[in-house]
Structure formats: C-alpha cells, structure tokens
mmCIF file of C-alpha atoms in Angstrom:
data_model
loop_
_atom_site.group_PDB
_atom_site.id
_atom_site.type_symbol
_atom_site.label_atom_id
_atom_site.label_comp_id
_atom_site.label_asym_id
_atom_site.label_seq_id
_atom_site.Cartn_x
_atom_site.Cartn_y
_atom_site.Cartn_z
ATOM 1 C CA GLN A 1 8.423 -13.827 -4.364
ATOM 2 C CA VAL A 2 5.481 -15.366 -5.537
ATOM 3 C CA LYS A 3 2.097 -13.406 -5.782
ATOM 4 C CA PHE A 4 -1.021 -15.406 -6.196
ATOM 5 C CA LYS A 5 -4.677 -14.634 -5.397
ATOM 6 C CA LEU A 6 -6.252 -17.430 -3.636
ATOM 7 C CA PRO A 7 -9.773 -18.236 -4.113
ATOM 8 C CA THR A 8 -12.506 -17.668 -1.091
ATOM 9 C CA LEU A 9 -11.476 -20.395 1.636
ATOM 10 C CA PRO A 10 -13.661 -21.834 4.351
ATOM 11 C CA VAL A 11 -12.586 -20.771 7.788
ATOM 12 C CA GLY A 12 -9.960 -23.181 9.391
ATOM 13 C CA LYS A 13 -6.536 -24.586 8.765
ATOM 14 C CA HIS A 14 -5.132 -24.959 5.212
ATOM 15 C CA THR A 15 -2.035 -26.164 3.948
ATOM 16 C CA LEU A 16 -0.028 -24.633 0.785
ATOM 17 C CA THR A 17 2.500 -26.784 -1.191
ATOM 18 C CA PHE A 18 5.095 -25.587 -3.634
ATOM 19 C CA ARG A 19 7.047 -27.717 -5.971
ATOM 20 C CA ILE A 20 9.711 -26.175 -8.053
ATOM 21 C CA TRP A 21 11.946 -27.360 -10.914
ATOM 22 C CA ASP A 22 15.341 -26.120 -11.762
ATOM 23 C CA LEU A 23 16.955 -26.005 -15.364
ATOM 24 C CA LEU A 24 18.250 -29.875 -14.932
ATOM 25 C CA ASN A 25 14.850 -30.985 -14.006
ATOM 26 C CA ASN A 26 15.540 -31.429 -10.298
ATOM 27 C CA SER A 27 12.283 -30.924 -8.188
ATOM 28 C CA THR A 28 11.570 -29.823 -4.281
ATOM 29 C CA THR A 29 8.688 -29.461 -2.380
ATOM 30 C CA LYS A 30 7.989 -26.916 0.186
ATOM 31 C CA SER A 31 4.811 -26.785 2.263
ATOM 32 C CA MET A 32 3.257 -23.703 4.515
ATOM 33 C CA ASP A 33 0.578 -23.944 7.032
ATOM 34 C CA PHE A 34 -1.924 -21.118 7.547
ATOM 35 C CA GLU A 35 -5.219 -20.588 9.104
ATOM 36 C CA VAL A 36 -8.250 -18.542 7.580
ATOM 37 C CA VAL A 37 -10.292 -16.744 10.666
ATOM 38 C CA LYS A 38 -13.503 -15.001 10.147
ATOM 39 C CA SER A 39 -14.020 -11.277 9.818
ATOM 40 C CA LEU A 40 -10.022 -10.708 9.992
ATOM 41 C CA LYS A 41 -9.457 -6.720 9.815
ATOM 42 C CA PRO A 42 -6.906 -5.786 6.858
ATOM 43 C CA VAL A 43 -3.742 -4.200 8.209
ATOM 44 C CA VAL A 44 -1.762 -1.647 6.217
ATOM 45 C CA PHE A 45 1.726 -3.060 6.092
ATOM 46 C CA SER A 46 3.223 -0.874 3.493
ATOM 47 C CA VAL A 47 3.135 2.621 2.848
ATOM 48 C CA SER A 48 5.892 4.494 0.792
ATOM 49 C CA ASN A 49 6.671 6.942 -1.891
ATOM 50 C CA TYR A 50 9.107 7.033 -4.369
ATOM 51 C CA PRO A 51 11.475 8.942 -4.943
ATOM 52 C CA ASN A 52 12.061 9.850 -1.375
ATOM 53 C CA PRO A 53 13.807 12.670 -1.476
ATOM 54 C CA VAL A 54 11.881 13.894 -3.969
ATOM 55 C CA VAL A 55 12.523 16.516 -6.969
ATOM 56 C CA GLU A 56 9.875 16.903 -9.151
ATOM 57 C CA SER A 57 7.189 14.403 -8.399
ATOM 58 C CA THR A 58 6.746 11.194 -6.252
ATOM 59 C CA ARG A 59 4.365 8.259 -6.281
ATOM 60 C CA PHE A 60 2.652 6.794 -3.340
ATOM 61 C CA MET A 61 2.293 2.961 -2.938
ATOM 62 C CA VAL A 62 -0.137 1.567 -0.640
ATOM 63 C CA LYS A 63 -0.301 -2.129 -0.124
ATOM 64 C CA ASN A 64 -2.394 -4.155 2.526
ATOM 65 C CA GLU A 65 -3.005 -7.907 3.262
ATOM 66 C CA ASN A 66 -6.853 -7.846 2.305
ATOM 67 C CA PRO A 67 -7.709 -5.398 -0.722
ATOM 68 C CA GLU A 68 -10.983 -7.041 -1.476
ATOM 69 C CA SER A 69 -12.212 -5.365 1.861
ATOM 70 C CA VAL A 70 -11.152 -2.024 1.090
ATOM 71 C CA ILE A 71 -13.955 0.397 0.092
ATOM 72 C CA SER A 72 -11.830 3.800 -0.024
ATOM 73 C CA THR A 73 -8.477 5.050 -0.079
ATOM 74 C CA SER A 74 -7.241 8.573 0.282
ATOM 75 C CA ILE A 75 -3.955 10.186 0.493
ATOM 76 C CA GLU A 76 -3.300 13.488 2.288
ATOM 77 C CA VAL A 77 0.182 15.470 2.091
ATOM 78 C CA GLN A 78 0.492 17.954 5.131
ATOM 79 C CA ASP A 79 3.323 20.357 6.607
ATOM 80 C CA LEU A 80 4.598 19.986 9.661
ATOM 81 C CA ALA A 81 2.297 22.318 11.085
ATOM 82 C CA GLY A 82 -0.495 19.944 9.997
ATOM 83 C CA ARG A 83 -1.915 22.137 7.326
ATOM 84 C CA LYS A 84 -3.385 19.921 4.491
ATOM 85 C CA LEU A 85 -1.560 20.668 1.283
ATOM 86 C CA TRP A 86 -2.913 18.131 -1.230
ATOM 87 C CA THR A 87 -5.289 15.454 -1.032
ATOM 88 C CA SER A 88 -6.300 12.475 -3.677
ATOM 89 C CA SER A 89 -8.868 9.805 -3.547
ATOM 90 C CA PRO A 90 -7.992 6.971 -6.002
ATOM 91 C CA GLN A 91 -10.870 5.118 -7.822
ATOM 92 C CA ASN A 92 -8.499 1.827 -7.901
ATOM 93 C CA ASN A 93 -7.195 1.368 -4.646
ATOM 94 C CA LEU A 94 -4.408 -0.831 -6.145
ATOM 95 C CA GLU A 95 -3.110 1.830 -8.787
ATOM 96 C CA LEU A 96 0.283 4.002 -7.850
ATOM 97 C CA ILE A 97 -0.913 7.602 -7.290
ATOM 98 C CA THR A 98 1.768 10.345 -8.590
ATOM 99 C CA TRP A 99 1.896 13.758 -7.033
ATOM 100 C CA ASN A 100 3.614 16.650 -8.828
ATOM 101 C CA LEU A 101 4.377 18.780 -5.883
ATOM 102 C CA MET A 102 1.725 21.278 -6.464
ATOM 103 C CA THR A 103 -1.134 22.112 -3.613
ATOM 104 C CA SER A 104 -4.431 21.841 -4.042
ATOM 105 C CA ASN A 105 -4.526 25.515 -4.803
ATOM 106 C CA GLY A 106 -2.185 24.837 -7.706
ATOM 107 C CA GLN A 107 1.053 26.520 -5.810
ATOM 108 C CA LYS A 108 4.464 24.697 -5.825
ATOM 109 C CA VAL A 109 5.542 23.158 -2.358
ATOM 110 C CA ASN A 110 8.869 24.709 -1.018
ATOM 111 C CA PRO A 111 11.463 22.248 -0.244
ATOM 112 C CA GLY A 112 11.168 20.742 3.303
ATOM 113 C CA VAL A 113 9.975 17.804 5.228
ATOM 114 C CA TYR A 114 6.024 16.769 4.758
ATOM 115 C CA LEU A 115 3.856 14.246 6.244
ATOM 116 C CA TYR A 116 1.600 12.002 4.216
ATOM 117 C CA ARG A 117 -1.019 10.102 5.646
ATOM 118 C CA VAL A 118 -3.103 7.161 3.968
ATOM 119 C CA ILE A 119 -6.784 6.376 5.132
ATOM 120 C CA ILE A 120 -8.338 3.318 4.507
ATOM 121 C CA LYS A 121 -12.053 2.817 4.987
ATOM 122 C CA THR A 122 -13.199 -0.930 5.112
ATOM 123 C CA LYS A 123 -16.302 -3.014 4.267
ATOM 124 C CA GLN A 124 -16.441 -3.486 8.089
ATOM 125 C CA ASN A 125 -16.495 0.280 8.394
ATOM 126 C CA ASP A 126 -12.983 0.422 10.240
ATOM 127 C CA ILE A 127 -10.968 3.510 9.319
ATOM 128 C CA LEU A 128 -7.188 2.486 9.297
ATOM 129 C CA THR A 129 -4.368 5.562 8.969
ATOM 130 C CA LYS A 130 -0.788 5.215 8.418
ATOM 131 C CA THR A 131 1.549 8.269 8.481
ATOM 132 C CA ASN A 132 4.981 8.744 6.788
ATOM 133 C CA LYS A 133 7.397 11.454 6.191
ATOM 134 C CA MET A 134 9.073 12.635 2.879
ATOM 135 C CA LEU A 135 11.820 15.256 1.956
ATOM 136 C CA ILE A 136 11.438 17.591 -0.831
ATOM 137 C CA VAL A 137 14.505 18.917 -2.306
ATOM 138 C CA ALA A 138 15.045 21.766 -4.669
ATOM 139 C CA PRO A 139 16.192 20.824 -8.202
#
C-alpha cells in the first residue's frame, strides 16, 4: 500500500507510473490511468471502530476519498431504539476519536448492541452519512 497526496490536478485523464527496485537492484515499472472530474463528491468508503466487541473503550476511524472537501465530521452513538447516547465533533477530521463508553450524561453504557453514525458535511453543502453497529460486552 502506497499513500501519497497528489497536488491539485487539472480536469482530464492522467497516468501515474510507479518504478520500484528489489534488494538486488532489479526494477519494474507499473502504470495506472485515472481521470480527474470536476466537483466530484466525496464518498465515505470506510467507517469502523476498534476494538469491536468493545470492553472498556473504542476508537472510531473514518476515511473518505477526498478529505480536503470535508468541512465537519460528527459521530453519534445510539441505542437500538434510536436514543442518542453520545456525540463527538472532532476539530481535525483525520484524527481517531476515542469513546470511553460513557453517555453525554456521564453514565456508563450497558452491554448490548449499539449503532454509531458518522455525518460528514462537505464544502458543496452535501451531507453524507454512514451507520455501523458495535457490540459492547461486560468486562
């Protein structure tokens, strides 16, 4: 896996070429074609929490394809009846958010199945959501 932030590219077709070497100085080259389109909306492609099942605390991880267009992100934890138990709105959209299983009222959450929803607002005024579930078990 290679992660590299590309500079702003003009609209159109582009080619990305990788050249790699092994320890014996043998090299190979691979290319990948892609297209930049105007006003592409970001898509939430990964929302998860770790560990799951949860014993004492959990971390929420949100990844999307275009983090530069995100204005705000919030995470809500709800019970299966839809009651909101906890909310967080991180200042930095890329950081991991830790939840210590305490409600907004300061009460410990009981073991069971809970839902968490991530809400992302973009510069284009789009609101994207994704919901996932987690299991909380007794220590």
